[in-house]
Tab-separated table of C-alpha atoms in Angstrom:
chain	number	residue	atom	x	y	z
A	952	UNK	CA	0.000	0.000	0.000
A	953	UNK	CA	2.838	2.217	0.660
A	954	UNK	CA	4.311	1.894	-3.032
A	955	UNK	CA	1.113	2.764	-4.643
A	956	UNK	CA	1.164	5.963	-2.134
A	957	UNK	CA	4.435	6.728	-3.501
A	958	UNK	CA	3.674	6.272	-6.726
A	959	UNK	CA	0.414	8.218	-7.334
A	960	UNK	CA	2.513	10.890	-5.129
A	961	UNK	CA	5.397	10.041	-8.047
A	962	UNK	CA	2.633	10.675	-10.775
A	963	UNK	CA	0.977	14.050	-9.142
A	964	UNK	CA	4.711	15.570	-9.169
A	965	UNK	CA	5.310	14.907	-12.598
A	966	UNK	CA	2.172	16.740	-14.104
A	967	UNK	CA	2.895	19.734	-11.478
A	968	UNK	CA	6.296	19.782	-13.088
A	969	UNK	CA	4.918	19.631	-16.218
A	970	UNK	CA	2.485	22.210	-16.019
A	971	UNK	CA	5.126	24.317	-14.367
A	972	UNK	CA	7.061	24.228	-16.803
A	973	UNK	CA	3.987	24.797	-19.741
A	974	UNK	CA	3.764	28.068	-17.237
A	975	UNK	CA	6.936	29.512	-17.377
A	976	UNK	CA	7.370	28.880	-21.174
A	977	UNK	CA	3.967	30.994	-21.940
A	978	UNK	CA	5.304	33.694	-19.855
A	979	UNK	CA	8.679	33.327	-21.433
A	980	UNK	CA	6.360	33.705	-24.935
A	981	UNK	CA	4.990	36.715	-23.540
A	982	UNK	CA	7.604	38.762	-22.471
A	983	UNK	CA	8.848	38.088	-25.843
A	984	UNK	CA	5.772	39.323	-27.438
A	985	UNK	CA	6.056	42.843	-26.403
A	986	UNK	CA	7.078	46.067	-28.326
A	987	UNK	CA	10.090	45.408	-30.718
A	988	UNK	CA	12.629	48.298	-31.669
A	989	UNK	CA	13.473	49.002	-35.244
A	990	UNK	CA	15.467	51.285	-37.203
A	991	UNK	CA	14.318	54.612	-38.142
A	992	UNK	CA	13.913	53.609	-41.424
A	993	UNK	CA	11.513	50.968	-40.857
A	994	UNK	CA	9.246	52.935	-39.080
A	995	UNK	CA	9.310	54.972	-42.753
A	996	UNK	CA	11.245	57.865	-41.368
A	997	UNK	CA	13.638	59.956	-42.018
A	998	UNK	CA	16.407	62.103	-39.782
A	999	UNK	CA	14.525	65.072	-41.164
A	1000	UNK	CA	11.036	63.995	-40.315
A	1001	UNK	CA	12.369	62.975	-36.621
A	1002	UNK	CA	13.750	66.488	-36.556
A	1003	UNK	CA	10.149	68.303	-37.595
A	1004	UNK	CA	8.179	66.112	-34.995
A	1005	UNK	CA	10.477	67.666	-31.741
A	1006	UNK	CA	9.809	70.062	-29.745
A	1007	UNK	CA	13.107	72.163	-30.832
A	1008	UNK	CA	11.619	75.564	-28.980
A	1009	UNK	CA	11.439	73.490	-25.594
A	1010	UNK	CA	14.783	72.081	-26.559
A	1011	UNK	CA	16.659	75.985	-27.050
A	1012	UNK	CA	14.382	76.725	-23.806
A	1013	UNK	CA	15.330	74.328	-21.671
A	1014	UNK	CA	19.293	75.091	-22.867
A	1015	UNK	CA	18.923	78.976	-22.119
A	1016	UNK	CA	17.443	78.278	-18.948
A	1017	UNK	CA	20.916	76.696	-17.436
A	1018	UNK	CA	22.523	79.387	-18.846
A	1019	UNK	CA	20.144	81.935	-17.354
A	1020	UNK	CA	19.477	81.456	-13.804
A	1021	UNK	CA	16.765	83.904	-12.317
A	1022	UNK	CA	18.147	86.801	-9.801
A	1023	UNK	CA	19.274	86.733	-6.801
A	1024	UNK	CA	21.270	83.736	-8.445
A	1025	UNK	CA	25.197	84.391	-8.755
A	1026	UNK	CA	25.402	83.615	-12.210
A	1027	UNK	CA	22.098	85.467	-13.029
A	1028	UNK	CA	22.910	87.503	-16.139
A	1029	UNK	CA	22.682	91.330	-15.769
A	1030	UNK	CA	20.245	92.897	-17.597
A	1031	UNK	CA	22.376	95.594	-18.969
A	1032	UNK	CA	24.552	93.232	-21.110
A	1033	UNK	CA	24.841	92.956	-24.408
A	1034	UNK	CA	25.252	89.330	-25.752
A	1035	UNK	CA	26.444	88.341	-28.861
A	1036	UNK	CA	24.756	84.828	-30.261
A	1037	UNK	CA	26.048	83.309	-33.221
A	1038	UNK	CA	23.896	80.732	-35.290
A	1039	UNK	CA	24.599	76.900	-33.531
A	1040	UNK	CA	27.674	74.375	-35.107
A	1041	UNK	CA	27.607	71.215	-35.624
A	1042	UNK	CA	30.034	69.501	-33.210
A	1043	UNK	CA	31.898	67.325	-36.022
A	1044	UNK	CA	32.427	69.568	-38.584
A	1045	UNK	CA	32.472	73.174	-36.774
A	1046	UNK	CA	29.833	74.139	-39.218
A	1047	UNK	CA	26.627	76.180	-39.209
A	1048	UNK	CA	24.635	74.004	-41.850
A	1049	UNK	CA	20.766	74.268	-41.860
A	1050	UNK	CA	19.565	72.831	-38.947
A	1051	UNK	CA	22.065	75.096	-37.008
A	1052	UNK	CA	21.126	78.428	-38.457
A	1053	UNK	CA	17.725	77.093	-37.871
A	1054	UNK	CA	18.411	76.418	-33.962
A	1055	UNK	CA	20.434	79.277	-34.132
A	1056	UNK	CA	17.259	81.845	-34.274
A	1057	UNK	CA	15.485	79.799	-31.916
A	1058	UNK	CA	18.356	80.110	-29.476
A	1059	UNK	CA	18.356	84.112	-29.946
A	1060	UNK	CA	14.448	83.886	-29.123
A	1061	UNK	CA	15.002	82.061	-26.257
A	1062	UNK	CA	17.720	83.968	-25.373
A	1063	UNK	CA	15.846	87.773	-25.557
A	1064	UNK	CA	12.408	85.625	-23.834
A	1065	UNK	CA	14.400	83.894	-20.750
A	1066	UNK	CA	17.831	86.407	-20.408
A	1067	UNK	CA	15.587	89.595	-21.379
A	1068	UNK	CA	18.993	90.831	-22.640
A	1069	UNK	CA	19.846	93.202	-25.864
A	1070	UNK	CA	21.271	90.835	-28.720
A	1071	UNK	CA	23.788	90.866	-31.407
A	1072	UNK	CA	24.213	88.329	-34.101
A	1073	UNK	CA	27.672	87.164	-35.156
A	1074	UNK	CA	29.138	85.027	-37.484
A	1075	UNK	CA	31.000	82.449	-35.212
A	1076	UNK	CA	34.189	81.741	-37.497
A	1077	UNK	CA	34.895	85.196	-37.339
A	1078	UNK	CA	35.813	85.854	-33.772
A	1079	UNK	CA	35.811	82.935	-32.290
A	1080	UNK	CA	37.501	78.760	-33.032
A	1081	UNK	CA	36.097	75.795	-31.648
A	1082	UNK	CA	37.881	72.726	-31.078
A	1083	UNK	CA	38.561	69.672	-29.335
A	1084	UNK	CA	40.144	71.630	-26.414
A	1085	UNK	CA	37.230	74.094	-26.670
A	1086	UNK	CA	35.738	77.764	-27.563
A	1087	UNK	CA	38.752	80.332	-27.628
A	1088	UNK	CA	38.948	84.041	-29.417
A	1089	UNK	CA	40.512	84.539	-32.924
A	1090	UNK	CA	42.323	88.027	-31.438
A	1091	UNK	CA	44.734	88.278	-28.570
A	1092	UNK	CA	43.492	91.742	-28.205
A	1093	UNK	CA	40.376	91.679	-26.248
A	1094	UNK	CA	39.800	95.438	-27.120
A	1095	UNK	CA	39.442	94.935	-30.615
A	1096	UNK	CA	37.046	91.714	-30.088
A	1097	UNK	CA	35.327	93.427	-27.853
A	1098	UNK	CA	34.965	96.900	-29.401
A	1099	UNK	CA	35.920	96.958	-32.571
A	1100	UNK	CA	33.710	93.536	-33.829
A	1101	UNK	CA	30.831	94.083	-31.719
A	1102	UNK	CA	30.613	96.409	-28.464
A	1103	UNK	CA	29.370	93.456	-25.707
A	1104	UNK	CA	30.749	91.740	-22.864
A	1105	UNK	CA	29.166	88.260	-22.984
A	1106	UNK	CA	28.398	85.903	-26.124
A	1107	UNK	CA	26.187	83.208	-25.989
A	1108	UNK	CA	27.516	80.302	-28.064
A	1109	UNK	CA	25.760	76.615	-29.023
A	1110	UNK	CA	27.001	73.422	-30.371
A	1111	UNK	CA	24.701	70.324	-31.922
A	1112	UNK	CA	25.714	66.729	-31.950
A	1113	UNK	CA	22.745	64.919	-34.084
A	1114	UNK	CA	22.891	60.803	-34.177
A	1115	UNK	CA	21.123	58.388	-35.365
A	1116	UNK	CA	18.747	58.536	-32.433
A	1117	UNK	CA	19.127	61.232	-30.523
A	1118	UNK	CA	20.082	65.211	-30.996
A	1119	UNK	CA	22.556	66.414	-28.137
A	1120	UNK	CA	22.706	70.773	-27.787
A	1121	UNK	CA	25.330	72.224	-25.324
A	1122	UNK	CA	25.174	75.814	-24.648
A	1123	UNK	CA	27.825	78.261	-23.210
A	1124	UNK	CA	28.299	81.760	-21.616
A	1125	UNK	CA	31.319	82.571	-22.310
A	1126	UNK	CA	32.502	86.182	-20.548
A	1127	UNK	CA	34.613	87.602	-24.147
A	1128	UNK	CA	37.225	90.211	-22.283
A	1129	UNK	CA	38.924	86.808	-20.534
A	1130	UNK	CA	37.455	83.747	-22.444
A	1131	UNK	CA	36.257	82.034	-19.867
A	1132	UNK	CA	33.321	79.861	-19.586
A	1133	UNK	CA	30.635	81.620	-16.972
A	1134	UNK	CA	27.974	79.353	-17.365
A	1135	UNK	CA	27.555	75.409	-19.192
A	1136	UNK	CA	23.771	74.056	-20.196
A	1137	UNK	CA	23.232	70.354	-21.716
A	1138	UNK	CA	19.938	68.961	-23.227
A	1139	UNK	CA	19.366	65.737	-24.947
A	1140	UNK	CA	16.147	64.501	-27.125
A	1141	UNK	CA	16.232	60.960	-28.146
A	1142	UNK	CA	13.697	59.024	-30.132
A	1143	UNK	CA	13.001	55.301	-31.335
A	1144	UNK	CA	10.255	53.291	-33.249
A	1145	UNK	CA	8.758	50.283	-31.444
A	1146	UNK	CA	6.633	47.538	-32.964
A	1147	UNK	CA	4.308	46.456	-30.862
A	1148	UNK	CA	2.412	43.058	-31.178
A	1149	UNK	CA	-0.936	44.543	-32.673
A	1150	UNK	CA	-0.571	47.124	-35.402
A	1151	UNK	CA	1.778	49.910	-37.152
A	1152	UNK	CA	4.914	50.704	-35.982
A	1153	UNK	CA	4.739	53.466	-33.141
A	1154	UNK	CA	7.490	56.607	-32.719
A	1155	UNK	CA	7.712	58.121	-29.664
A	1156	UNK	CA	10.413	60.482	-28.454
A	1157	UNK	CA	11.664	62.470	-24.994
A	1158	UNK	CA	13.697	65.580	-24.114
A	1159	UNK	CA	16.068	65.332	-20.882
């Protein structure tokens, strides 16, 4: 009597096991049933159409905003400078191509609606060279940079890095009489196309 116990007990374990098992392989199924990423291109989009579906004006905000703190901050702007703002670069090349001169007026706008600051436009190969070891002044003679070219103490100067998913802007304050760096504002948007089980492919994007 003891054996059949054992062996009906034998039996009952074997079909939990099973079943266990059947369980954990349909929830394996289903966590590999959930939204897949694809390329841009397979969601039928280009770099172009990612750029027209972002919110670029937050983006140039949310930059001026680090580089504009509200008074009675320390590195609150006064209200009495003149800035200088060039037109945005891309990162790689040092180049203003279209979507710089394009984030380039939306940087001014942000920069006369947050700073509330009088603005000058410059051309940025003219007075100043950026490279790897960062943003310095064509002329050793701060006078004539800061007279002479255009009469202001503070320029406001932005840099692009676009990728394949994501656009990265870095804007600086840079103080012109000593080249120095007053102020340093990052923002990132990324983006990515999912498809999920049910239907057409979905884009979606963020700004941090």
């Amino acid at each position: 009597m003891a054996s059949g116990v054992m062996t009906v007990k034998s039996k009952a374990w074997h079909r939990i096991a099973r079943m266990a098992g059947i369980t954990l392989a349909g929830a394996g199924l289903l966590g590999c049933a959930g939204p897949r990423q694809l390329a841009l291109e397979q969601c039928g989009l280009f770099t172009s159409d990612v750029l027209a579906r972002l919110d670029t004006r937050r983006l140039s905000d949310d930059m001026v905003a680090g580089l504009c703190p509200p008074a009675p901050d320390p590195n609150a702007l006064p209200q009495n400078n003149v800035v200088v703002v060039p037109d945005l670069v891309d990162v790689q090349t040092l180049q203003a191509n279209r979507l710089g001169k394009s984030m380039g007026e939306l940087f001014r706008a942000s920069i006369h609606k947050i700073c509330k600051v009088p603005i000058r436009q410059v051309e940025l190969s003219r007075q100043f060279k950026l490279n790897p070891d960062g943003l310095t002044a064509l002329s050793r003679n701060h006078a004539e940079v800061r007279d002479t070219s255009f009469p202001a103490s503070v320029a406001m100067v932005g840099t692009y890095h676009l990728q394949s998913d994501k656009l990265t802007l870095v804007g600086r304050r840079i103080d012109i009489e000593t080249s120095t760096i007053q102020a340093l504002s990052t923002v990132e948007a990324s983006w990515r196309c999912d498809l999920p089980r049910h239907g057409a492919p979905v884009f979606s994007s963020r700004i941090d």
